[in-house]
Each structure stands twice: as structure tokens, then as C-alpha cells.
Amino acid sequence: MKAARLRLLLLGCALLLLAPAVRGCGPGRVVGSRRRPPRKLVPLAYKQFSPNVPEKTLGASGRYEGKIARNSERFKELTPNYNPDIIFKDEENTGADRLMTQRCKDRLNSLAISVMNQWPGVKLRVTEGWDEDGHHSEESLHYEGRAVDITTSDRDRNKYGMLARLAVEAGFDWVYYESKAHIHCSVKSEHSAAAKTGGCFPARALATLENGTKIPLWALTPGQRIQAMDEEGHLIYSEFLTFLDKAPLMHTAFHIIETQDPPRRLTLTAAHLLFVGDNATTPMKAVFASQVHPGQYVLATEGTDLQPARVTAVSKQMDIGAYAPLTSHGTVVVDEVVASCFALVQEQHLAQLAFWPLRLYHSLTGGHRTQPEGVHWYSALLYHLGQMLLASDSFHPLATAQFDS
């Protein structure tokens, strides 16, 4: 019964993929047809917050991770914001209000543009940013540089409801019309936001083309053939189809797998699948990168062959960019180590089967079109359908952070 439901699911996915190609053969938009009007922005009401859940929950900005002090290791997570289009009150004269996480800075800079577009001549004003003096409530996200209190430069309180709405549109993870005097905005931690990429490699990671050239993942274009592994465990060249996730500027948390004999260093996210064995002779199976530990073996390239390489160290680090390439064979060699193209679900064969409609679509259309940033819509669709067909323990714990936050 489950197999029949899976076949039906795959057929439905195939039809969804082929529909755009069929529509693409038509005459285009009918002359005289009505364009959809731009969405009207509705101001937040006093004491309203968006999303409509508590601030420190998964669906909003997430849990409090601890106060950041100037002499703490985490102080390096904060970055100053010198945007001239933002006015910082900085009543402490320490520059503290300018310090914030990169995610908060990006959202604030985006909001500054929206404010100037909404009210020409008016700027965004920050009254509170990072707090090092304990002026806020216990476990306030101000202590981590993840929250700001804002107004407009003219301090016109009639604008604050719309200011809150603009903050929501700018990408803040939680916005609260907290006071008649300001709007409170906060974001997820860098670590929590990084988890949302699911399964990826950093932008600088290298794939190998058929002519032997090493190429960074961000530079791959559909149709190129890159090193991968077939079902029999042989080194081959497989066609690169698309990115299942593409986030060029995202600060992402990665696991680093280091080996010897041969020495290799692979960087990938926790929920990505990697082929691992308990010793050099046992069959390799796909496991999450977060489950790999020293003493196990991964598959590394050595010339034109694959050979087991013993894992000597596993560590974590933040890096820029996140790319998840999909090949025809569902595997990819990155930095001379074999990995899966898939993540979140620990079933390589099931994932390869589930992506058959997407491979069919690319074979019929070529699929050589500019790909937008973010998670591929087909990946997101499969995850939500998988929730209906698979047990919850089939997913990596980060799957929830990936799609439900």
C-alpha cells in the first residue's frame, strides 16, 4: 500500500513539474488580461506581534542562547552597523546600539530602504540595540545583539504601525508593536538560521569536471558533468542538474570531516548525507554528517579510483554560502570525498527515487534557466509530502528548523 501511494506521489510530482513546460509553449499573457494588483500592506495594531507566537519559540526568533559580553568568545558574532541611512540613538556613547548579529544587520539595512521608500525624507531610527548593561528583562535578545527597538526619525507615532509591517516584510523573525514609543524586532541566532539550510556545502567547496578541472560549487552551470559515484560504487561523471539549495551570502554552520590515508577535508552541513563505514571493508551506508565520528571511514578519490579514508577529526565552523548540487546519479564528489546530493532524510535510495520527476523534467526541458536563491520548491514540496508518508524519526532534527520555522 505504501509503495502504491509513493508511486502516486511521484506521478503527481511529475505532472506538477511538466505543467510549467506545457504552459511555456502557449502564447503568453493574453493582451488585455488584468494584472494582479500589488499586495496592500496592513499596519500592525498596537500590542500586535508577528508571527503570532511567543518571541523565543521555534516559529519566531528561537530560544535565548546567553548574554554576550565584550570579553566573551561570542563577542566576535557581533558586527557594527554604520549604515548612514539609519540613525542610532546611542545614548550610552559606547557604540553598543550599532552592534548586532549579521542577520539582524541585514534585516535592519533592508528595512532602512523600505522606510525611505515609504516616507521620503524620513529615516529609520534605532533606540536600542545590543545591551551590555542589563537594562532589559531577563533573557532579552538585546543581550545577544539579536534585537532592536526602532522608530522613525521624525518620531511620528502615527507611522509606527506601518513601520512594524515594513519590519515584517524586511525579514525580521519577530516584530512586536510593543510600546507607543517604539517597535521591537528580533531575529533568529546565527546558529539557528544556519540550520535552515538543511544539507549543503560551502560556496568555496570544489567539484571536479570531466577534464579534471576543479570548480567551486557556486560556479557550476546545468549540463556540466562532474565527478560522482554510481550505484555499484564506481567513480563516474554525472550531469549537474540544479541546486536543491542556493544561499550565496548565508552564514552557515558546517561540520568538518578530516581524514588520513588519503588526507582529505570535507565541509558540509549536519543534515547532509555522507557514505560511511565502520571499517575499511564493511559496506558504506548513507548517514547524516552530524553522526560521523573519528575511527569511521568515508570514500575518497585517489586518481581514478575510490578508496576508504579513515576519519581522524570532526569539528564545526561557520562559513559563507550554502550550495546543494543535484546530479543525475544523486551523488557528488566534493573536495575529493564522495557525498550524497540529499539531506534531511536518511534514505539515499528513497531520495533518489523521489527526485525522479525532477530529473525527468530536466531531461525534457534542459532546465538551463536562472535559478533563484533559496530552497528549491520541489525539495520543499517533497519534505511536506514526506511528513504525511514517513515516520517523524525518519528526518534529521534540523528538518523542522529547515521548513517549519
Coordinates of C-alpha atoms in Angstrom, one line a residue:
M1 CA 0.0 0.0 0.0
K2 CA 2.8 2.4 0.9
A3 CA 4.6 1.6 -2.4
A4 CA 1.4 2.4 -4.3
R5 CA 1.0 5.7 -2.5
L6 CA 4.6 6.6 -3.3
R7 CA 4.1 5.9 -7.0
L8 CA 1.1 8.1 -7.0
L9 CA 3.0 10.8 -5.2
L10 CA 5.8 10.6 -7.8
L11 CA 3.3 10.8 -10.7
G12 CA 1.7 13.8 -9.2
C13 CA 5.1 15.5 -8.7
A14 CA 5.9 14.7 -12.4
L15 CA 2.7 16.3 -13.6
L16 CA 3.4 19.4 -11.4
L17 CA 6.8 19.7 -13.0
L18 CA 5.7 19.2 -16.5
A19 CA 2.9 21.7 -16.3
P20 CA 5.1 24.8 -16.5
A21 CA 6.8 23.4 -19.6
V22 CA 3.5 22.9 -21.3
R23 CA 2.3 26.4 -20.4
G24 CA 5.6 27.7 -21.8
C25 CA 4.5 26.6 -25.3
G26 CA 1.5 28.8 -25.2
P27 CA 1.1 32.4 -26.4
G28 CA 2.0 34.0 -23.1
R29 CA -0.1 36.5 -21.2
V30 CA -3.3 37.4 -23.1
V31 CA -3.3 41.0 -24.2
G32 CA -5.8 42.9 -22.1
S33 CA -5.8 40.5 -19.2
R34 CA -5.8 42.1 -15.8
R35 CA -2.6 42.2 -13.8
R36 CA -2.8 41.3 -10.1
P37 CA -2.7 44.5 -8.1
P38 CA 0.2 44.9 -5.6
R39 CA -0.5 43.4 -2.2
K40 CA -1.7 46.1 0.2
L41 CA 0.4 46.3 3.4
V42 CA -1.7 46.4 6.6
P43 CA -0.1 48.2 9.6
L44 CA 0.2 46.2 12.8
A45 CA -2.1 47.1 15.6
Y46 CA -0.9 48.3 19.0
K47 CA 0.4 45.3 21.0
Q48 CA 0.2 43.0 18.0
F49 CA 3.1 40.8 17.1
S50 CA 4.0 38.8 14.0
P51 CA 4.2 35.9 13.7
N52 CA 1.5 35.3 16.3
V53 CA 3.6 33.1 18.6
P54 CA 5.9 34.0 21.5
E55 CA 9.2 35.5 20.6
K56 CA 11.6 32.8 21.9
T57 CA 9.9 29.9 20.2
L58 CA 11.0 28.0 17.1
G59 CA 8.4 29.7 14.9
A60 CA 9.7 33.1 15.7
S61 CA 13.3 34.1 16.8
G62 CA 14.0 31.0 18.8
R63 CA 15.5 30.4 22.2
Y64 CA 17.8 32.6 24.2
E65 CA 21.4 31.4 24.0
G66 CA 23.1 33.5 26.6
K67 CA 24.3 37.0 27.2
I68 CA 27.2 38.3 25.1
A69 CA 29.8 40.4 26.9
R70 CA 32.7 42.4 25.3
N71 CA 35.2 40.0 26.8
S72 CA 33.4 36.8 25.8
E73 CA 34.2 34.4 23.0
R74 CA 30.9 35.1 21.3
F75 CA 31.5 38.9 21.1
K76 CA 33.0 38.2 17.6
E77 CA 29.5 37.2 16.5
L78 CA 28.5 40.9 16.7
T79 CA 29.2 43.3 13.8
P80 CA 28.9 47.1 13.8
N81 CA 26.3 48.8 11.6
Y82 CA 27.5 52.1 10.1
N83 CA 24.7 52.5 7.6
P84 CA 24.3 56.3 7.0
D85 CA 20.6 55.8 6.3
I86 CA 20.0 54.7 9.9
I87 CA 20.1 57.0 12.9
F88 CA 21.4 55.3 16.1
K89 CA 20.4 57.0 19.4
D90 CA 23.5 55.5 21.2
E91 CA 22.6 57.3 24.5
E92 CA 25.4 55.3 26.2
N93 CA 28.0 56.8 23.8
T94 CA 29.7 53.4 23.6
G95 CA 28.5 52.3 20.1
A96 CA 26.6 49.4 21.7
D97 CA 23.4 50.2 19.7
R98 CA 25.4 49.7 16.5
L99 CA 26.5 46.2 17.4
M100 CA 24.3 43.3 16.2
T101 CA 24.4 39.9 14.6
Q102 CA 24.9 39.8 10.8
R103 CA 21.3 38.5 10.4
C104 CA 19.9 41.4 12.4
K105 CA 22.2 43.9 10.4
D106 CA 20.9 42.5 7.1
R107 CA 17.3 42.9 8.1
L108 CA 17.8 46.3 9.5
N109 CA 19.6 47.6 6.4
S110 CA 16.7 46.2 4.3
L111 CA 14.2 48.0 6.5
A112 CA 16.1 51.3 6.2
I113 CA 15.5 51.2 2.4
S114 CA 11.8 50.4 2.9
V115 CA 11.4 53.3 5.3
M116 CA 12.9 55.8 2.9
N117 CA 10.7 54.5 0.1
Q118 CA 7.6 54.6 2.2
W119 CA 8.2 58.1 3.6
P120 CA 10.6 60.2 1.5
G121 CA 12.9 62.3 3.8
V122 CA 12.3 60.1 6.8
K123 CA 15.0 57.6 8.1
L124 CA 14.9 54.6 10.3
R125 CA 16.0 55.3 13.9
V126 CA 17.3 52.7 16.4
T127 CA 16.8 53.5 20.0
E128 CA 18.1 50.2 21.5
G129 CA 20.4 47.5 20.1
W130 CA 22.9 45.3 21.9
D131 CA 22.6 45.8 25.6
E132 CA 25.7 45.2 27.8
D133 CA 24.4 47.0 30.9
G134 CA 21.4 44.8 31.9
H135 CA 18.7 47.3 31.2
H136 CA 16.3 44.8 29.7
S137 CA 14.3 41.8 31.1
E138 CA 16.0 38.5 31.9
E139 CA 16.9 36.5 28.7
S140 CA 16.2 39.5 26.4
L141 CA 17.5 39.0 22.9
H142 CA 19.0 42.5 23.2
Y143 CA 21.8 40.8 25.3
E144 CA 22.8 38.8 22.2
G145 CA 22.6 41.6 19.6
R146 CA 19.6 39.8 18.1
A147 CA 17.0 42.6 18.9
V148 CA 16.5 46.3 18.1
D149 CA 13.9 48.8 19.2
I150 CA 13.1 51.2 16.4
T151 CA 11.2 54.4 15.5
T152 CA 11.1 56.7 12.5
S153 CA 13.5 59.7 12.5
D154 CA 10.5 62.2 12.8
R155 CA 9.1 60.1 15.7
D156 CA 5.7 60.3 14.2
R157 CA 3.8 57.7 16.2
N158 CA 1.1 57.5 13.5
K159 CA 3.7 55.8 11.4
Y160 CA 4.7 53.1 13.8
G161 CA 2.0 50.6 12.9
M162 CA 3.2 50.7 9.2
L163 CA 6.8 50.7 10.4
A164 CA 6.1 47.4 12.2
R165 CA 4.6 46.0 9.0
L166 CA 7.7 47.1 7.0
A167 CA 9.9 45.3 9.5
V168 CA 7.9 42.1 9.0
E169 CA 8.4 42.5 5.2
A170 CA 12.1 43.2 5.7
G171 CA 12.5 39.7 7.1
F172 CA 12.7 40.1 10.9
D173 CA 11.8 36.8 12.5
W174 CA 9.6 38.5 15.2
V175 CA 8.1 42.0 15.2
Y176 CA 6.1 43.5 18.2
Y177 CA 4.3 46.8 18.4
E178 CA 5.5 46.8 22.0
S179 CA 5.1 50.4 23.0
K180 CA 3.6 53.6 21.9
A181 CA 7.2 54.8 21.7
H182 CA 8.8 52.1 19.6
I183 CA 8.6 48.8 17.7
H184 CA 10.6 45.8 18.9
C185 CA 12.2 43.5 16.3
S186 CA 14.3 40.4 16.7
V187 CA 15.9 37.6 14.7
K188 CA 17.0 34.0 15.0
S189 CA 20.5 33.3 16.2
E190 CA 23.2 32.8 13.6
H191 CA 23.4 29.1 14.5
S192 CA 19.6 28.6 14.3
A193 CA 19.4 30.5 11.0
A194 CA 22.3 28.4 9.7
A195 CA 20.4 25.2 10.4
K196 CA 17.7 26.3 8.0
T197 CA 19.9 25.4 5.0
G198 CA 19.4 21.7 5.7
G199 CA 22.0 19.9 3.5
C200 CA 24.7 21.9 1.8
F201 CA 28.4 22.6 1.1
P202 CA 30.1 26.0 1.4
A203 CA 30.4 28.1 -1.8
R204 CA 34.1 27.6 -2.0
A205 CA 33.9 23.8 -1.9
L206 CA 35.3 22.2 -5.1
A207 CA 33.7 19.8 -7.6
T208 CA 35.7 18.1 -10.4
L209 CA 34.8 18.5 -14.1
E210 CA 35.3 15.8 -16.7
N211 CA 38.5 17.4 -17.9
G212 CA 39.9 17.3 -14.4
T213 CA 39.4 20.9 -13.6
K214 CA 38.4 21.8 -10.1
I215 CA 35.5 24.3 -10.0
P216 CA 33.8 25.9 -6.9
L217 CA 30.2 24.8 -6.4
W218 CA 28.9 28.3 -6.9
A219 CA 30.2 28.4 -10.4
L220 CA 28.5 25.2 -11.6
T221 CA 26.1 25.5 -14.5
P222 CA 23.4 22.9 -15.5
G223 CA 24.7 20.5 -18.1
Q224 CA 28.2 20.2 -16.8
R225 CA 29.4 16.7 -15.9
I226 CA 31.1 16.4 -12.5
Q227 CA 32.6 13.6 -10.5
A228 CA 30.1 11.4 -8.7
M229 CA 29.6 7.7 -7.8
D230 CA 27.2 5.2 -9.4
E231 CA 25.1 2.6 -7.6
E232 CA 27.9 0.0 -8.0
G233 CA 30.4 2.3 -6.2
H234 CA 32.4 3.3 -9.2
L235 CA 33.7 6.7 -9.9
I236 CA 31.9 8.3 -12.8
Y237 CA 30.9 11.7 -14.2
S238 CA 27.3 12.7 -13.8
E239 CA 25.3 15.6 -15.2
F240 CA 24.8 18.6 -12.8
L241 CA 21.1 19.4 -13.0
T242 CA 20.3 22.2 -10.5
F243 CA 20.8 23.4 -6.9
L244 CA 18.4 22.0 -4.3
D245 CA 19.5 24.9 -2.1
K246 CA 21.4 28.1 -3.0
A247 CA 22.2 30.7 -0.4
P248 CA 25.3 32.7 -1.5
L249 CA 25.5 35.1 1.4
M250 CA 24.1 33.0 4.3
H251 CA 26.3 32.5 7.4
T252 CA 26.1 28.7 7.8
A253 CA 27.1 26.2 10.5
F254 CA 29.1 23.4 8.9
H255 CA 30.7 20.1 10.1
I256 CA 34.3 19.4 9.0
I257 CA 35.2 15.8 8.4
E258 CA 39.0 15.3 8.2
T259 CA 40.7 12.1 7.1
Q260 CA 44.0 10.5 6.5
D261 CA 45.3 7.8 4.0
P262 CA 44.4 9.8 1.9
P263 CA 44.2 13.1 3.7
R264 CA 41.0 14.9 2.9
R265 CA 38.9 17.7 4.4
L266 CA 35.2 17.8 3.7
T267 CA 32.9 20.6 4.9
L268 CA 29.1 20.1 4.9
T269 CA 26.0 20.8 7.0
A270 CA 24.9 18.5 9.8
A271 CA 21.8 17.1 8.0
H272 CA 23.6 16.2 4.8
L273 CA 24.1 12.5 3.9
L274 CA 27.6 11.1 3.7
F275 CA 28.6 7.5 2.8
V276 CA 30.2 6.0 5.9
G277 CA 31.6 2.6 7.0
D278 CA 32.7 1.4 10.5
N279 CA 35.9 0.0 9.0
A280 CA 37.7 -0.1 5.7
T281 CA 36.0 -3.3 4.5
T282 CA 32.3 -3.1 5.5
P283 CA 29.8 -1.7 3.0
M284 CA 29.3 2.1 3.1
K285 CA 25.9 3.4 4.1
A286 CA 24.4 6.9 4.0
V287 CA 24.3 8.6 7.3
F288 CA 23.9 12.2 8.5
A289 CA 27.2 14.2 8.7
S290 CA 26.4 15.0 12.3
Q291 CA 26.6 11.3 13.1
V292 CA 30.1 10.8 11.7
H293 CA 32.9 10.3 14.3
P294 CA 36.6 9.6 14.3
G295 CA 37.5 6.0 13.5
Q296 CA 34.9 5.5 10.8
Y297 CA 35.6 5.6 7.1
V298 CA 34.4 7.7 4.2
L299 CA 35.0 7.3 0.4
A300 CA 37.7 9.5 -1.1
T301 CA 39.0 9.7 -4.6
E302 CA 42.6 8.6 -5.4
G303 CA 43.3 9.2 -9.0
T304 CA 40.6 7.4 -11.0
D305 CA 39.6 5.1 -8.1
L306 CA 37.7 5.4 -4.8
Q307 CA 39.1 4.2 -1.6
P308 CA 38.2 4.2 2.1
A309 CA 39.7 7.0 4.2
R310 CA 39.8 6.9 8.0
V311 CA 38.1 9.8 9.7
T312 CA 40.6 11.4 12.2
A313 CA 38.8 14.5 13.3
V314 CA 35.3 16.1 13.3
S315 CA 34.8 19.8 14.1
K316 CA 32.4 22.6 13.4
Q317 CA 32.8 26.1 12.0
M318 CA 30.8 28.9 10.4
D319 CA 31.3 29.7 6.7
I320 CA 29.8 31.8 4.0
G321 CA 27.4 30.4 1.4
A322 CA 25.5 27.2 1.1
Y323 CA 25.0 25.1 -2.1
A324 CA 23.4 21.7 -2.6
P325 CA 24.1 20.4 -6.1
L326 CA 21.9 17.7 -7.6
T327 CA 23.3 15.3 -10.2
S328 CA 21.6 12.7 -12.3
H329 CA 23.1 9.9 -10.1
G330 CA 22.2 11.6 -6.7
T331 CA 25.8 11.6 -5.6
V332 CA 28.6 14.1 -5.9
V333 CA 32.4 14.3 -5.2
V334 CA 33.2 17.4 -3.2
D335 CA 36.7 18.2 -2.1
E336 CA 37.7 14.7 -3.3
V337 CA 35.2 12.9 -0.9
V338 CA 32.0 11.2 -2.1
A339 CA 28.8 12.6 -0.6
S340 CA 25.1 12.3 -1.4
C341 CA 23.2 15.1 -3.1
F342 CA 20.4 14.7 -0.4
A343 CA 19.8 15.6 3.2
L344 CA 17.2 15.6 6.0
V345 CA 16.0 12.0 5.3
Q346 CA 18.4 9.2 5.9
E347 CA 17.3 7.1 2.9
Q348 CA 19.6 7.6 -0.2
H349 CA 17.6 5.2 -2.5
L350 CA 14.3 6.7 -1.4
A351 CA 15.5 10.2 -2.0
Q352 CA 16.9 9.3 -5.5
L353 CA 13.6 7.8 -6.4
A354 CA 11.6 10.7 -5.0
F355 CA 13.6 13.1 -7.2
W356 CA 12.9 11.1 -10.4
P357 CA 10.3 13.6 -11.6
L358 CA 12.7 16.5 -11.3
R359 CA 15.4 14.6 -13.3
L360 CA 12.7 13.8 -15.9
Y361 CA 11.8 17.4 -16.1
H362 CA 15.4 18.5 -16.7
S363 CA 15.9 15.8 -19.3
L364 CA 12.8 17.0 -21.2
T365 CA 13.3 20.8 -20.9
G366 CA 17.1 21.1 -20.4
G367 CA 16.3 23.1 -17.3
H368 CA 19.1 25.7 -18.2
R369 CA 17.4 28.7 -16.6
T370 CA 18.5 31.1 -14.0
Q371 CA 17.8 29.6 -10.6
P372 CA 16.6 31.9 -7.8
E373 CA 18.2 31.8 -4.3
G374 CA 16.8 29.6 -1.6
V375 CA 15.5 26.1 -1.2
H376 CA 14.3 24.6 -4.5
W377 CA 10.5 24.4 -4.4
Y378 CA 10.5 20.7 -5.3
S379 CA 12.6 19.9 -2.2
A380 CA 10.2 21.8 0.0
L381 CA 7.2 20.0 -1.6
L382 CA 8.8 16.6 -1.1
Y383 CA 9.5 17.4 2.6
H384 CA 5.9 18.3 3.3
L385 CA 4.6 15.3 1.4
G386 CA 7.1 13.2 3.3
Q387 CA 5.7 14.3 6.6
M388 CA 2.5 12.5 5.6
L389 CA 4.1 9.3 4.4
L390 CA 7.1 8.8 6.7
A391 CA 7.6 8.4 10.4
S392 CA 8.8 11.5 12.2
D393 CA 12.1 9.8 13.2
S394 CA 12.9 9.4 9.5
F395 CA 14.0 13.1 9.5
H396 CA 17.1 14.8 10.9
P397 CA 16.2 17.0 13.9
L398 CA 17.1 20.1 11.8
A399 CA 14.4 19.3 9.3
T400 CA 11.9 21.2 11.5
A401 CA 14.1 24.2 11.5
Q402 CA 14.6 24.0 7.8
F403 CA 10.9 24.2 6.8
D404 CA 8.7 24.9 9.7
S405 CA 10.3 28.0 11.2

